[in-house]
CSV table of C-alpha atoms and ligand atoms in Angstrom, one decimal:
chain,number,residue,atom,x,y,z
C,19,MET,CA,4.6,-50.6,-6.6
C,20,LYS,CA,7.8,-48.8,-7.6
C,21,ARG,CA,6.0,-46.9,-10.2
C,22,LEU,CA,3.3,-45.8,-7.7
C,23,ALA,CA,6.0,-44.5,-5.4
C,24,LEU,CA,7.6,-42.5,-8.2
C,25,VAL,CA,4.2,-41.0,-9.0
C,26,LEU,CA,3.7,-40.0,-5.4
C,27,VAL,CA,7.1,-38.4,-5.2
C,28,ALA,CA,6.4,-36.4,-8.3
C,29,LEU,CA,3.0,-35.4,-7.0
C,30,ALA,CA,4.5,-34.3,-3.7
C,31,ALA,CA,7.1,-32.2,-5.5
C,32,ALA,CA,4.4,-30.6,-7.7
C,33,THR,CA,2.3,-29.7,-4.6
C,34,SER,CA,5.1,-28.2,-2.7
C,35,ALA,CA,6.1,-26.1,-5.7
C,36,ALA,CA,2.6,-24.8,-6.0
C,37,ASN,CA,2.4,-24.1,-2.3
C,38,ALA,CA,5.7,-22.3,-2.3
C,39,ASP,CA,4.0,-19.4,-4.1
C,40,ASP,CA,1.4,-19.0,-1.4
C,41,ARG,CA,4.1,-19.0,1.3
C,42,ILE,CA,6.3,-16.2,2.5
C,43,ALA,CA,9.2,-16.6,4.9
C,44,PRO,CA,7.9,-15.7,8.4
C,45,VAL,CA,9.9,-13.6,10.9
C,46,THR,CA,12.3,-15.9,12.8
C,47,ASP,CA,14.4,-13.3,14.7
C,48,PRO,CA,13.4,-13.4,18.4
C,49,THR,CA,13.8,-9.7,18.9
C,50,VAL,CA,11.7,-8.8,15.9
C,51,LYS,CA,9.1,-11.4,16.9
C,52,GLN,CA,8.9,-9.9,20.4
C,53,GLU,CA,9.0,-6.2,19.5
C,54,CYS,CA,6.8,-6.4,16.4
C,55,GLY,CA,4.5,-9.2,17.2
C,56,GLY,CA,2.8,-7.9,20.4
C,57,CYS,CA,0.0,-5.7,18.9
C,58,HIS,CA,-0.4,-7.6,15.6
C,59,MET,CA,1.4,-10.5,14.0
C,60,ALA,CA,5.0,-9.8,13.1
C,61,PHE,CA,4.4,-9.2,9.4
C,62,PRO,CA,6.6,-11.0,7.0
C,63,ALA,CA,9.6,-8.8,5.9
C,64,GLY,CA,9.0,-9.8,2.2
C,65,LEU,CA,5.7,-7.9,1.9
C,66,LEU,CA,7.4,-4.5,2.0
C,67,PRO,CA,10.7,-3.2,0.5
C,68,ALA,CA,13.7,-2.3,2.6
C,69,ARG,CA,13.0,1.4,2.2
C,70,SER,CA,9.6,0.9,4.0
C,71,TRP,CA,11.1,-0.9,6.9
C,72,ARG,CA,13.7,1.8,7.5
C,73,ARG,CA,11.1,4.5,7.2
C,74,MET,CA,8.9,2.6,9.6
C,75,LEU,CA,11.6,2.2,12.2
C,76,ASP,CA,12.7,5.8,11.7
C,77,GLY,CA,9.2,6.8,12.5
C,78,ARG,CA,8.9,4.5,15.5
C,79,ALA,CA,7.8,7.3,17.9
C,80,ASP,CA,4.6,7.6,15.9
C,81,HIS,CA,3.8,4.2,14.6
C,82,PHE,CA,0.1,4.5,13.5
C,83,GLY,CA,-0.4,6.6,16.6
C,84,GLU,CA,1.7,4.3,18.9
C,85,ASP,CA,5.1,5.1,20.4
C,86,LEU,CA,7.1,1.9,20.0
C,87,ALA,CA,9.6,3.1,22.6
C,88,LEU,CA,12.6,1.2,21.1
C,89,SER,CA,16.2,2.1,21.8
C,90,PRO,CA,18.2,3.1,18.8
C,91,GLU,CA,20.2,-0.1,19.0
C,92,THR,CA,17.0,-2.3,19.0
C,93,ALA,CA,15.5,-0.2,16.2
C,94,ASP,CA,18.7,-0.7,14.1
C,95,LEU,CA,18.7,-4.4,14.7
C,96,ILE,CA,15.0,-4.7,13.6
C,97,ALA,CA,15.4,-2.4,10.6
C,98,GLY,CA,18.5,-4.5,9.6
C,99,TYR,CA,16.7,-7.8,9.9
C,100,LEU,CA,13.6,-6.7,8.0
C,101,SER,CA,15.7,-5.0,5.3
C,102,VAL,CA,17.9,-8.0,4.6
C,103,ASN,CA,14.7,-10.1,4.2
C,104,ALA,CA,12.6,-7.4,2.5
C,105,GLY,CA,10.5,-7.9,-0.6
C,106,ASP,CA,12.9,-6.1,-2.9
C,107,THR,CA,15.6,-8.7,-2.1
C,108,ALA,CA,13.3,-11.5,-3.4
C,109,THR,CA,13.6,-13.0,-6.9
C,110,ARG,CA,10.4,-14.9,-7.0
C,111,GLY,CA,7.1,-15.8,-5.3
C,112,LEU,CA,4.7,-13.6,-3.3
C,113,ALA,CA,7.2,-10.9,-2.4
C,114,ARG,CA,7.9,-10.3,-6.1
C,115,LYS,CA,4.2,-10.0,-6.8
C,116,TYR,CA,3.8,-7.4,-4.0
C,117,MET,CA,6.9,-5.4,-5.1
C,118,ARG,CA,5.5,-5.0,-8.6
C,119,TRP,CA,3.2,-2.3,-7.3
C,120,VAL,CA,5.7,-0.4,-5.3
C,121,ALA,CA,7.3,2.6,-7.1
C,122,PRO,CA,11.1,2.4,-7.4
C,123,ASP,CA,11.5,5.0,-4.7
C,124,GLY,CA,8.2,4.2,-2.9
C,125,ALA,CA,8.2,3.4,0.8
C,126,PRO,CA,4.6,2.4,1.7
C,127,LEU,CA,3.9,1.7,5.3
C,128,ARG,CA,0.9,-0.5,4.7
C,129,ILE,CA,0.8,-4.0,3.2
C,130,THR,CA,-3.0,-3.8,3.2
C,131,GLU,CA,-3.1,-1.0,0.6
C,132,ASN,CA,-1.0,-2.8,-2.0
C,133,PRO,CA,-3.2,-3.7,-5.0
C,134,ALA,CA,-1.7,-7.2,-4.8
C,135,PHE,CA,-3.4,-7.5,-1.4
C,136,LEU,CA,-6.7,-5.7,-2.4
C,137,ARG,CA,-7.2,-7.9,-5.5
C,138,LYS,CA,-7.1,-11.1,-3.4
C,139,HIS,CA,-9.2,-9.6,-0.6
C,140,PRO,CA,-12.2,-8.1,-2.4
C,141,PHE,CA,-14.5,-8.5,0.6
C,142,PRO,CA,-17.5,-6.4,1.6
C,143,ASP,CA,-17.1,-3.9,4.5
C,144,SER,CA,-19.2,-6.3,6.6
C,145,THR,CA,-16.3,-8.8,6.4
C,146,TRP,CA,-13.7,-6.3,7.6
C,147,SER,CA,-15.9,-5.0,10.4
C,148,ASP,CA,-16.8,-8.5,11.6
C,149,PRO,CA,-15.8,-8.8,15.3
C,150,LYS,CA,-13.5,-11.7,14.4
C,151,VAL,CA,-11.6,-9.5,12.0
C,152,VAL,CA,-11.9,-5.7,13.0
C,153,THR,CA,-9.1,-4.6,10.7
C,154,LYS,CA,-7.4,-5.7,7.5
C,155,SER,CA,-4.1,-6.0,9.2
C,156,ASN,CA,-5.5,-8.9,11.3
C,157,CYS,CA,-4.1,-11.6,9.0
C,158,LEU,CA,-4.4,-14.2,11.7
C,159,ALA,CA,-8.2,-13.9,11.8
C,160,CYS,CA,-8.3,-15.7,8.4
C,161,HIS,CA,-4.8,-17.2,7.9
C,162,ALA,CA,-4.4,-19.5,10.9
C,163,GLY,CA,-0.9,-20.4,9.7
C,164,ALA,CA,0.3,-16.8,8.9
C,165,ALA,CA,2.9,-16.8,11.7
C,166,GLN,CA,4.5,-19.8,10.0
C,167,GLY,CA,4.4,-18.0,6.6
C,168,ASP,CA,1.4,-20.0,5.4
C,169,PHE,CA,-1.2,-18.1,3.3
C,170,GLU,CA,-2.6,-21.1,1.5
C,171,ARG,CA,-5.4,-20.2,-0.9
C,172,GLY,CA,-6.8,-23.7,-0.8
C,173,ASP,CA,-8.0,-23.2,2.8
C,174,PHE,CA,-10.7,-20.9,1.4
C,175,GLU,CA,-12.1,-22.9,-1.5
C,176,LYS,CA,-15.7,-23.8,-0.6
C,177,GLY,CA,-18.2,-24.8,-3.3
C,178,GLY,CA,-15.9,-23.3,-6.0
C,179,ARG,CA,-15.8,-19.8,-4.3
C,180,THR,CA,-13.1,-18.2,-2.4
C,181,ARG,CA,-14.2,-16.6,0.8
C,182,PRO,CA,-13.1,-15.9,4.4
C,183,PRO,CA,-13.3,-19.0,6.6
C,184,PHE,CA,-16.4,-17.9,8.6
H,15,LIG,C1,2.1,-0.8,20.5
H,15,LIG,C2,1.5,-1.7,19.5
H,15,LIG,C3,2.4,-1.9,18.2
H,15,LIG,C4,3.6,-2.5,18.1
H,15,LIG,C5,4.5,-2.9,19.3
H,15,LIG,C6,3.9,-2.6,16.7
H,15,LIG,N1,2.9,-2.1,16.0
H,15,LIG,FE1,2.7,-2.1,13.9
H,15,LIG,N2,0.9,-1.3,14.1
H,15,LIG,C7,0.2,-0.9,15.2
H,15,LIG,C8,-1.0,-0.4,14.9
H,15,LIG,C9,-2.1,0.2,15.9
H,15,LIG,C10,-1.2,-0.4,13.5
H,15,LIG,C11,-2.3,0.0,12.6
H,15,LIG,C12,-3.2,-1.2,12.5
H,15,LIG,C13,-4.4,-1.1,11.6
H,15,LIG,O1,-4.7,0.0,11.1
H,15,LIG,O2,-5.1,-2.1,11.4
H,15,LIG,C14,0.1,-1.0,13.0
H,15,LIG,C15,0.3,-1.3,11.7
H,15,LIG,C16,1.5,-1.9,11.2
H,15,LIG,C17,1.7,-2.1,9.8
H,15,LIG,C18,0.8,-1.9,8.6
H,15,LIG,C19,-0.3,-3.0,8.5
H,15,LIG,C20,-1.1,-2.8,7.3
H,15,LIG,O3,-2.2,-2.4,7.4
H,15,LIG,O4,-0.6,-3.2,6.2
H,15,LIG,C21,3.0,-2.7,9.7
H,15,LIG,C22,3.7,-3.1,8.4
H,15,LIG,C23,3.5,-2.7,11.0
H,15,LIG,N3,2.6,-2.2,11.9
H,15,LIG,C24,4.8,-3.1,11.4
H,15,LIG,C25,5.3,-3.1,12.7
H,15,LIG,C26,6.7,-3.4,13.0
H,15,LIG,C27,7.8,-3.7,12.0
H,15,LIG,C28,6.8,-3.4,14.3
H,15,LIG,C29,8.0,-3.6,15.2
H,15,LIG,C30,9.1,-2.6,15.0
H,15,LIG,C31,5.5,-3.1,14.9
H,15,LIG,N4,4.6,-2.9,13.8
H,15,LIG,C32,5.1,-3.0,16.2
H,15,LIG,C33,0.7,-1.1,16.5
H,15,LIG,C34,1.9,-1.7,16.9
H,16,LIG,C1,-11.1,-11.5,6.3
H,16,LIG,C2,-10.2,-12.6,6.0
H,16,LIG,C3,-8.8,-12.3,5.6
H,16,LIG,C4,-7.9,-11.4,6.2
H,16,LIG,C5,-8.1,-10.5,7.5
H,16,LIG,C6,-6.6,-11.5,5.5
H,16,LIG,N1,-6.8,-12.4,4.5
H,16,LIG,FE1,-5.4,-12.9,3.1
H,16,LIG,N2,-6.7,-14.1,2.1
H,16,LIG,C7,-8.0,-14.3,2.5
H,16,LIG,C8,-8.7,-15.1,1.5
H,16,LIG,C9,-10.1,-15.6,1.5
H,16,LIG,C10,-7.7,-15.4,0.5
H,16,LIG,C11,-7.8,-16.3,-0.7
H,16,LIG,C12,-8.0,-15.3,-1.9
H,16,LIG,C13,-7.9,-16.0,-3.3
H,16,LIG,O1,-7.2,-16.9,-3.4
H,16,LIG,O2,-8.6,-15.5,-4.2
H,16,LIG,C14,-6.5,-14.8,1.0
H,16,LIG,C15,-5.3,-14.9,0.3
H,16,LIG,C16,-4.1,-14.3,0.7
H,16,LIG,C17,-2.8,-14.5,0.1
H,16,LIG,C18,-2.5,-15.5,-1.1
H,16,LIG,C19,-3.0,-14.9,-2.4
H,16,LIG,C20,-2.0,-14.1,-3.1
H,16,LIG,O3,-1.4,-14.7,-4.0
H,16,LIG,O4,-1.8,-12.9,-2.7
H,16,LIG,C21,-1.9,-13.8,0.8
H,16,LIG,C22,-0.4,-13.7,0.5
H,16,LIG,C23,-2.6,-13.1,1.9
H,16,LIG,N3,-3.9,-13.5,1.8
H,16,LIG,C24,-2.0,-12.3,2.8
H,16,LIG,C25,-2.7,-11.7,3.8
H,16,LIG,C26,-2.0,-10.8,4.8
H,16,LIG,C27,-0.6,-10.4,4.8
H,16,LIG,C28,-3.0,-10.4,5.6
H,16,LIG,C29,-2.9,-9.4,6.8
H,16,LIG,C30,-2.1,-8.2,6.5
H,16,LIG,C31,-4.3,-11.0,5.2
H,16,LIG,N4,-4.0,-11.8,4.1
H,16,LIG,C32,-5.5,-10.8,5.8
H,16,LIG,C33,-8.6,-13.8,3.6
H,16,LIG,C34,-8.1,-12.9,4.5
């Protein structure tokens, strides 16, 4: 009995270590959640470097065609939070993988153009244009737990193939 308990503890530890690599810290700051989570999910800070977040907030009057209408104080607060938690501050896990593709002085504005993203999302156009998805940035269409930082690959394994959940 004792031995079984030990095995279970070891298994649980192994599973959570594996899962840790498919997880990325979600946005927890209430202001960032509110101001950056209204039109799309509040994307995890770790998927872009600090330079990108600053550039994005500097360009807030034309954010992919939208004026975010943020006061300078709120923009500073958001840029500060996202930068402190940015991908280039991470030492391991998904953020490191995404940062590998970003040039040392690069400040991309899109997560969905990163080769790390594209390699794991090699879907046909029909998937992206599906009414349930519409755009690559709609992470929640496929990753139900994305707002909690959960991008588990296991959710997608069906019959030995990896595909979107619909
Ligand atoms: C008024 C609506 C709106 C708000 C509020 C908003 N965004 Fe966006 N955001 C957009 C649109 C529209 C796009 C482009 C979506 C697309 O092409 O799929 C976008 C795209 C993005 C992308 C790129 C997604 C990709 O394709 O990789 C990031 C990153 C992003 N926003 C971050 C933020 C941050 C940070 C905030 C808060 C400061 C914010 N957004 C607030 C409308 C908004
Ligand atoms: C059309 C469905 C779909 C959309 C939309 C989508 N994903 Fe995924 N995602 C998947 C599938 C399927 C996998 C599993 C791929 C694999 O393991 O080979 C995956 C895997 C991942 C992984 C884990 C694999 C890895 O190591 O990179 C991350 C992280 C991820 N997605 C992030 C995102 C983010 C961030 C967004 C939104 C900007 C997003 N996804 C949008 C379907 C989707």
